[in-house]
Amino acid sequence: MQTVDVNSITDYIAGTFENKDDQRASEVMIKLIQALHNYIREVNLTHAEWDAALQFLRAVGDKTTDHRDEFMLLSDVTGATSLVDILAGLTSPEATAASPRGPYYLPNAPLVEQGALICREDEPGTPAIFKGRVIDLQGRAIKGALLDIWHNADSGLYSNEDESQDDINNRGRIHTDENGEFRVRTIRPRPYPIPMDGPVGAMMTAFGRSPWRSAHFHIIVSADGYEPITTELFFSDCEYIDTDAVAGVRSSLVHQPIYATTERGKTLIVDHQFCLRK
Ligand code: MBD
Ligand code: FE
């Protein structure tokens, strides 16, 4: 007979996850059980607290649809998304750092030419030129890389949560040219609160956490033969740069805003070099 007590229960359960055919799966699950049990012992978790936790997770599931991933939002605000990103980048620190994708990506943004306007002609906000280059780890230009760019409007809203914007507004996909370069015209993104109308928002409110994300461009960069990277670019003068709700800010992704005068008036110039690994 094998009975369990407050400590031996951990080996009792963890041992059932031994799997000779998949050592990695074993490691991931056994360590998870150990971390969970250690946590329960450490905080001396009560019935009421564990019930609340399970109800919370149930609410996260209930809120999740094809268009709303409350589990991803939970991963984002707990720092799990960013920590996995940071870990993945440690092996090649010269490559562009990853940052959360967020809930507002839409596939099939318009494919545009160099210099294209990816917002409306009369888009409210600060005009911006977003340009740069895509290189490999050896510093060689990658031509034909694809940048999938999206960001919010001056109202703070992304096109897919705003009736007054076309779905494709503030979105575009552009290939790099012979020199690995790209250039689009748009507006400066604005700070934005994470979606607060679900259980994750209720948790943020309960702990007095700030829902604000530092203003950002979203970019997915991909090229044949390279690892695609989902990332963001930030601005050092944003009031939320040090308090981003999802810990998405990396120093290599922060731009000191530079302005130039163009045909659209005072224009933010963001010039960024992206680096992909094989
Ligand atoms: C966003 O705009 C975002 O980028 C992330 C990661 C989470 C919530 C809202
Ligand atoms: Fe975003």
Coordinates of C-alpha atoms and ligand atoms in Angstrom, one line a residue:
M1 CA 0.0 0.0 0.0
Q2 CA 1.3 3.4 -0.9
T3 CA -0.4 6.3 0.9
V4 CA 0.6 9.9 0.6
D5 CA 1.4 12.8 2.9
V6 CA 2.0 16.5 2.4
N7 CA 5.4 15.9 0.8
S8 CA 5.3 12.4 -0.7
I9 CA 2.3 13.2 -2.8
T10 CA 4.6 15.1 -5.2
D11 CA 6.8 12.1 -6.1
Y12 CA 3.7 9.9 -6.2
I13 CA 2.1 12.0 -8.9
A14 CA 5.2 13.2 -10.6
G15 CA 6.3 9.7 -11.1
T16 CA 3.2 8.9 -13.2
F17 CA 4.5 11.3 -15.8
E18 CA 7.7 9.3 -16.5
N19 CA 7.8 8.7 -20.3
K20 CA 10.8 6.9 -21.7
D21 CA 9.6 7.7 -25.3
D22 CA 9.5 11.4 -24.7
Q23 CA 12.0 12.6 -22.1
R24 CA 11.2 16.2 -22.8
A25 CA 7.5 15.8 -22.1
S26 CA 8.4 14.0 -18.9
E27 CA 10.7 16.8 -17.8
V28 CA 8.1 19.5 -18.6
M29 CA 5.3 17.7 -16.8
I30 CA 7.2 16.5 -13.7
K31 CA 8.7 19.9 -13.1
L32 CA 5.2 21.4 -13.5
I33 CA 3.8 19.1 -10.8
Q34 CA 6.7 19.9 -8.6
A35 CA 6.3 23.7 -9.0
L36 CA 2.5 23.4 -8.5
H37 CA 2.9 21.4 -5.3
N38 CA 5.7 23.6 -4.0
Y39 CA 3.5 26.6 -4.6
I40 CA 0.5 25.1 -2.8
R41 CA 2.6 24.1 0.2
E42 CA 4.4 27.5 0.2
V43 CA 1.3 29.6 0.3
N44 CA -0.6 27.0 2.3
L45 CA -3.4 27.2 -0.2
T46 CA -7.0 26.9 1.1
H47 CA -10.0 25.2 -0.4
A48 CA -11.6 28.6 -1.1
E49 CA -8.5 29.9 -2.9
W50 CA -8.1 26.9 -5.1
D51 CA -11.9 27.0 -5.9
A52 CA -11.5 30.7 -6.9
A53 CA -8.5 29.8 -9.1
L54 CA -10.4 27.1 -10.9
Q55 CA -13.4 29.3 -11.4
F56 CA -11.1 32.0 -12.7
L57 CA -9.6 29.6 -15.3
R58 CA -13.1 28.5 -16.2
A59 CA -14.1 32.1 -16.8
V60 CA -11.0 32.6 -18.9
G61 CA -12.1 29.6 -21.0
D62 CA -15.7 30.8 -21.2
K63 CA -14.5 34.2 -22.5
T64 CA -12.3 32.7 -25.2
T65 CA -13.6 32.5 -28.8
D66 CA -12.1 32.3 -32.2
H67 CA -11.8 36.1 -32.0
R68 CA -10.9 36.5 -28.4
D69 CA -8.0 34.6 -26.7
E70 CA -8.4 35.3 -23.0
F71 CA -5.8 32.6 -22.3
M72 CA -3.2 34.4 -24.4
L73 CA -4.1 37.6 -22.6
L74 CA -3.5 35.8 -19.3
S75 CA -0.2 34.5 -20.6
D76 CA 0.7 38.1 -21.6
V77 CA -0.2 39.9 -18.3
T78 CA 1.6 37.2 -16.2
G79 CA 4.8 37.8 -18.2
A80 CA 4.8 34.2 -19.5
T81 CA 4.6 35.2 -23.1
S82 CA 7.5 37.7 -22.7
L83 CA 9.6 35.2 -20.7
V84 CA 9.3 32.5 -23.3
D85 CA 10.2 35.2 -25.9
I86 CA 13.3 36.3 -24.0
L87 CA 14.5 32.7 -23.3
A88 CA 14.1 31.8 -27.0
G89 CA 16.3 34.8 -27.9
L90 CA 19.2 34.0 -25.6
T91 CA 20.9 31.7 -28.1
S92 CA 21.3 34.5 -30.6
P93 CA 21.2 37.9 -28.9
E94 CA 22.1 39.7 -32.2
A95 CA 18.8 38.6 -33.8
T96 CA 15.8 40.8 -33.4
A97 CA 14.1 40.3 -30.0
A98 CA 10.5 38.9 -29.9
S99 CA 7.6 40.7 -28.3
P100 CA 3.9 39.6 -27.8
R101 CA 1.7 39.5 -30.8
G102 CA -1.4 40.7 -29.0
P103 CA -5.0 40.1 -29.9
Y104 CA -5.4 42.4 -32.9
Y105 CA -3.5 40.7 -35.7
L106 CA -5.3 40.0 -38.9
P107 CA -3.9 37.8 -41.6
N108 CA -4.1 39.0 -45.2
A109 CA -3.3 42.6 -44.7
P110 CA -2.8 44.3 -48.1
L111 CA 0.5 43.7 -49.9
V112 CA 1.9 47.1 -50.6
E113 CA 4.7 48.7 -52.6
Q114 CA 7.6 50.7 -51.2
G115 CA 6.5 54.0 -49.8
A116 CA 2.8 53.1 -49.7
L117 CA 0.4 54.7 -47.3
I118 CA -1.0 52.0 -45.0
C119 CA -3.5 54.3 -43.3
R120 CA -6.2 56.6 -44.8
E121 CA -5.2 59.7 -46.7
D122 CA -6.7 61.9 -44.0
E123 CA -5.8 59.6 -41.0
P124 CA -5.9 61.6 -37.8
G125 CA -2.6 61.6 -35.8
T126 CA 1.1 62.2 -36.1
P127 CA 2.4 61.2 -39.6
A128 CA 5.1 58.6 -39.5
I129 CA 7.5 57.0 -41.9
F130 CA 8.4 53.4 -40.9
K131 CA 11.3 52.1 -42.8
G132 CA 14.4 49.9 -42.3
R133 CA 16.2 46.9 -43.4
V134 CA 16.2 43.1 -42.8
I135 CA 19.6 41.4 -42.4
D136 CA 20.9 38.0 -41.4
L137 CA 23.2 37.2 -38.5
Q138 CA 26.2 38.0 -40.8
G139 CA 24.8 41.4 -41.6
R140 CA 23.9 40.5 -45.1
A141 CA 20.7 42.1 -46.5
I142 CA 17.8 39.7 -46.9
K143 CA 15.8 40.6 -50.1
G144 CA 12.2 39.5 -50.4
A145 CA 11.7 39.3 -46.6
L146 CA 8.1 40.0 -45.7
L147 CA 7.1 42.5 -43.0
D148 CA 3.6 42.2 -41.7
I149 CA 2.9 45.5 -40.0
W150 CA -0.1 46.6 -37.9
H151 CA -0.8 49.2 -35.2
N152 CA -3.6 51.2 -33.7
A153 CA -5.2 54.5 -34.7
D154 CA -4.8 57.9 -33.0
S155 CA -8.0 57.0 -31.1
G156 CA -6.1 54.1 -29.6
L157 CA -8.3 51.6 -31.4
Y158 CA -7.2 48.9 -33.8
S159 CA -9.2 48.6 -37.0
N160 CA -10.9 45.3 -35.9
E161 CA -12.4 46.9 -32.8
D162 CA -13.6 50.1 -34.5
E163 CA -16.6 50.4 -36.8
S164 CA -15.2 53.7 -38.3
Q165 CA -12.1 52.0 -39.7
D166 CA -11.8 49.6 -42.6
D167 CA -10.5 46.2 -41.5
I168 CA -7.3 46.9 -43.4
N169 CA -6.6 50.3 -41.9
N170 CA -3.2 50.8 -40.3
R171 CA -2.1 47.4 -41.7
G172 CA 0.2 46.4 -44.5
R173 CA 2.5 43.7 -45.7
I174 CA 5.6 44.8 -47.6
H175 CA 8.6 42.9 -49.1
T176 CA 12.1 44.1 -48.8
D177 CA 13.8 45.3 -52.0
E178 CA 17.2 44.3 -53.5
N179 CA 19.0 46.0 -50.6
G180 CA 16.8 44.3 -47.9
E181 CA 15.0 47.7 -47.4
F182 CA 11.4 48.6 -46.9
R183 CA 9.4 51.8 -46.3
V184 CA 5.8 52.6 -45.5
R185 CA 4.0 55.7 -44.5
T186 CA 1.5 55.7 -41.7
I187 CA 0.9 57.4 -38.3
R188 CA 2.5 57.2 -34.9
P189 CA 0.8 54.5 -32.8
R190 CA -0.8 55.4 -29.4
P191 CA -0.7 53.8 -26.0
Y192 CA -3.5 51.3 -25.5
P193 CA -5.2 49.5 -22.6
I194 CA -5.4 45.7 -22.9
P195 CA -9.0 44.4 -23.2
M196 CA -10.4 44.7 -19.7
D197 CA -13.9 43.3 -20.2
G198 CA -13.0 39.7 -19.2
P199 CA -11.7 37.9 -16.2
V200 CA -8.1 39.0 -16.9
G201 CA -9.3 42.6 -16.8
A202 CA -11.1 41.9 -13.5
M203 CA -7.8 40.5 -12.1
M204 CA -5.9 43.6 -13.2
T205 CA -8.5 45.8 -11.6
A206 CA -8.5 43.8 -8.3
F207 CA -4.8 44.3 -8.0
G208 CA -4.8 47.9 -9.1
R209 CA -2.6 47.0 -12.1
S210 CA -2.3 49.4 -15.0
P211 CA -3.9 48.1 -18.2
W212 CA -1.8 50.3 -20.4
R213 CA 0.5 49.1 -23.1
S214 CA 3.3 51.4 -24.2
A215 CA 2.6 52.6 -27.8
H216 CA 3.9 50.2 -30.4
F217 CA 4.1 49.1 -34.0
H218 CA 3.5 45.3 -34.3
I219 CA 5.6 43.5 -36.9
I220 CA 6.0 39.9 -38.0
V221 CA 9.1 39.5 -40.1
S222 CA 9.6 36.4 -42.2
A223 CA 11.8 35.2 -45.0
D224 CA 12.5 31.8 -46.7
G225 CA 15.0 29.8 -44.8
Y226 CA 14.8 32.0 -41.6
E227 CA 13.0 31.8 -38.3
P228 CA 10.1 34.3 -38.4
I229 CA 10.0 36.8 -35.6
T230 CA 6.9 38.5 -34.0
T231 CA 8.0 41.7 -32.5
E232 CA 7.1 45.3 -31.6
L233 CA 8.8 48.7 -31.7
F234 CA 8.3 51.3 -28.9
F235 CA 9.1 55.0 -28.3
S236 CA 11.2 56.2 -25.5
D237 CA 9.0 59.2 -24.8
C238 CA 5.9 57.2 -24.2
E239 CA 4.5 57.7 -20.7
Y240 CA 4.1 53.9 -20.3
I241 CA 7.5 52.8 -21.6
D242 CA 8.5 51.6 -18.1
T243 CA 5.2 50.1 -17.1
D244 CA 4.0 48.1 -20.1
A245 CA 1.2 45.8 -18.9
V246 CA 2.7 42.7 -20.7
A247 CA 6.4 43.4 -20.1
G248 CA 6.9 43.6 -23.9
V249 CA 9.5 46.3 -23.9
R250 CA 13.2 45.3 -24.7
S251 CA 15.8 48.0 -25.0
S252 CA 16.7 46.9 -28.5
L253 CA 13.1 47.6 -29.6
V254 CA 12.9 51.2 -28.2
H255 CA 13.3 54.1 -30.5
Q256 CA 14.2 57.7 -29.6
P257 CA 11.6 59.6 -31.7
I258 CA 13.2 61.6 -34.5
Y259 CA 11.0 64.0 -36.6
A260 CA 11.5 65.4 -40.1
T261 CA 9.4 67.7 -42.2
T262 CA 7.7 65.9 -45.1
E263 CA 4.8 66.7 -47.4
R264 CA 2.5 65.6 -44.6
G265 CA 4.1 68.0 -42.1
K266 CA 6.1 67.1 -38.9
T267 CA 6.7 63.3 -39.4
L268 CA 8.0 60.7 -37.1
I269 CA 10.9 58.7 -38.7
V270 CA 11.3 55.2 -37.4
D271 CA 14.3 53.5 -39.1
H272 CA 14.8 49.9 -37.8
Q273 CA 17.1 47.1 -38.7
F274 CA 15.6 43.7 -38.2
C275 CA 17.9 40.7 -37.9
L276 CA 16.7 37.1 -38.6
R277 CA 18.4 33.8 -37.7
K278 CA 18.3 30.7 -39.8
Ligands
MBD1 C1 -2.4 44.8 -27.4 O1 -2.5 45.8 -28.3 C2 -1.3 44.1 -27.4 O2 -0.3 44.4 -28.3 C3 -1.0 43.0 -26.5 C4 0.2 42.2 -26.5 C5 -2.0 42.7 -25.5 C6 -3.2 43.5 -25.5 C7 -3.4 44.5 -26.4
FE2 FE -0.9 45.9 -29.7

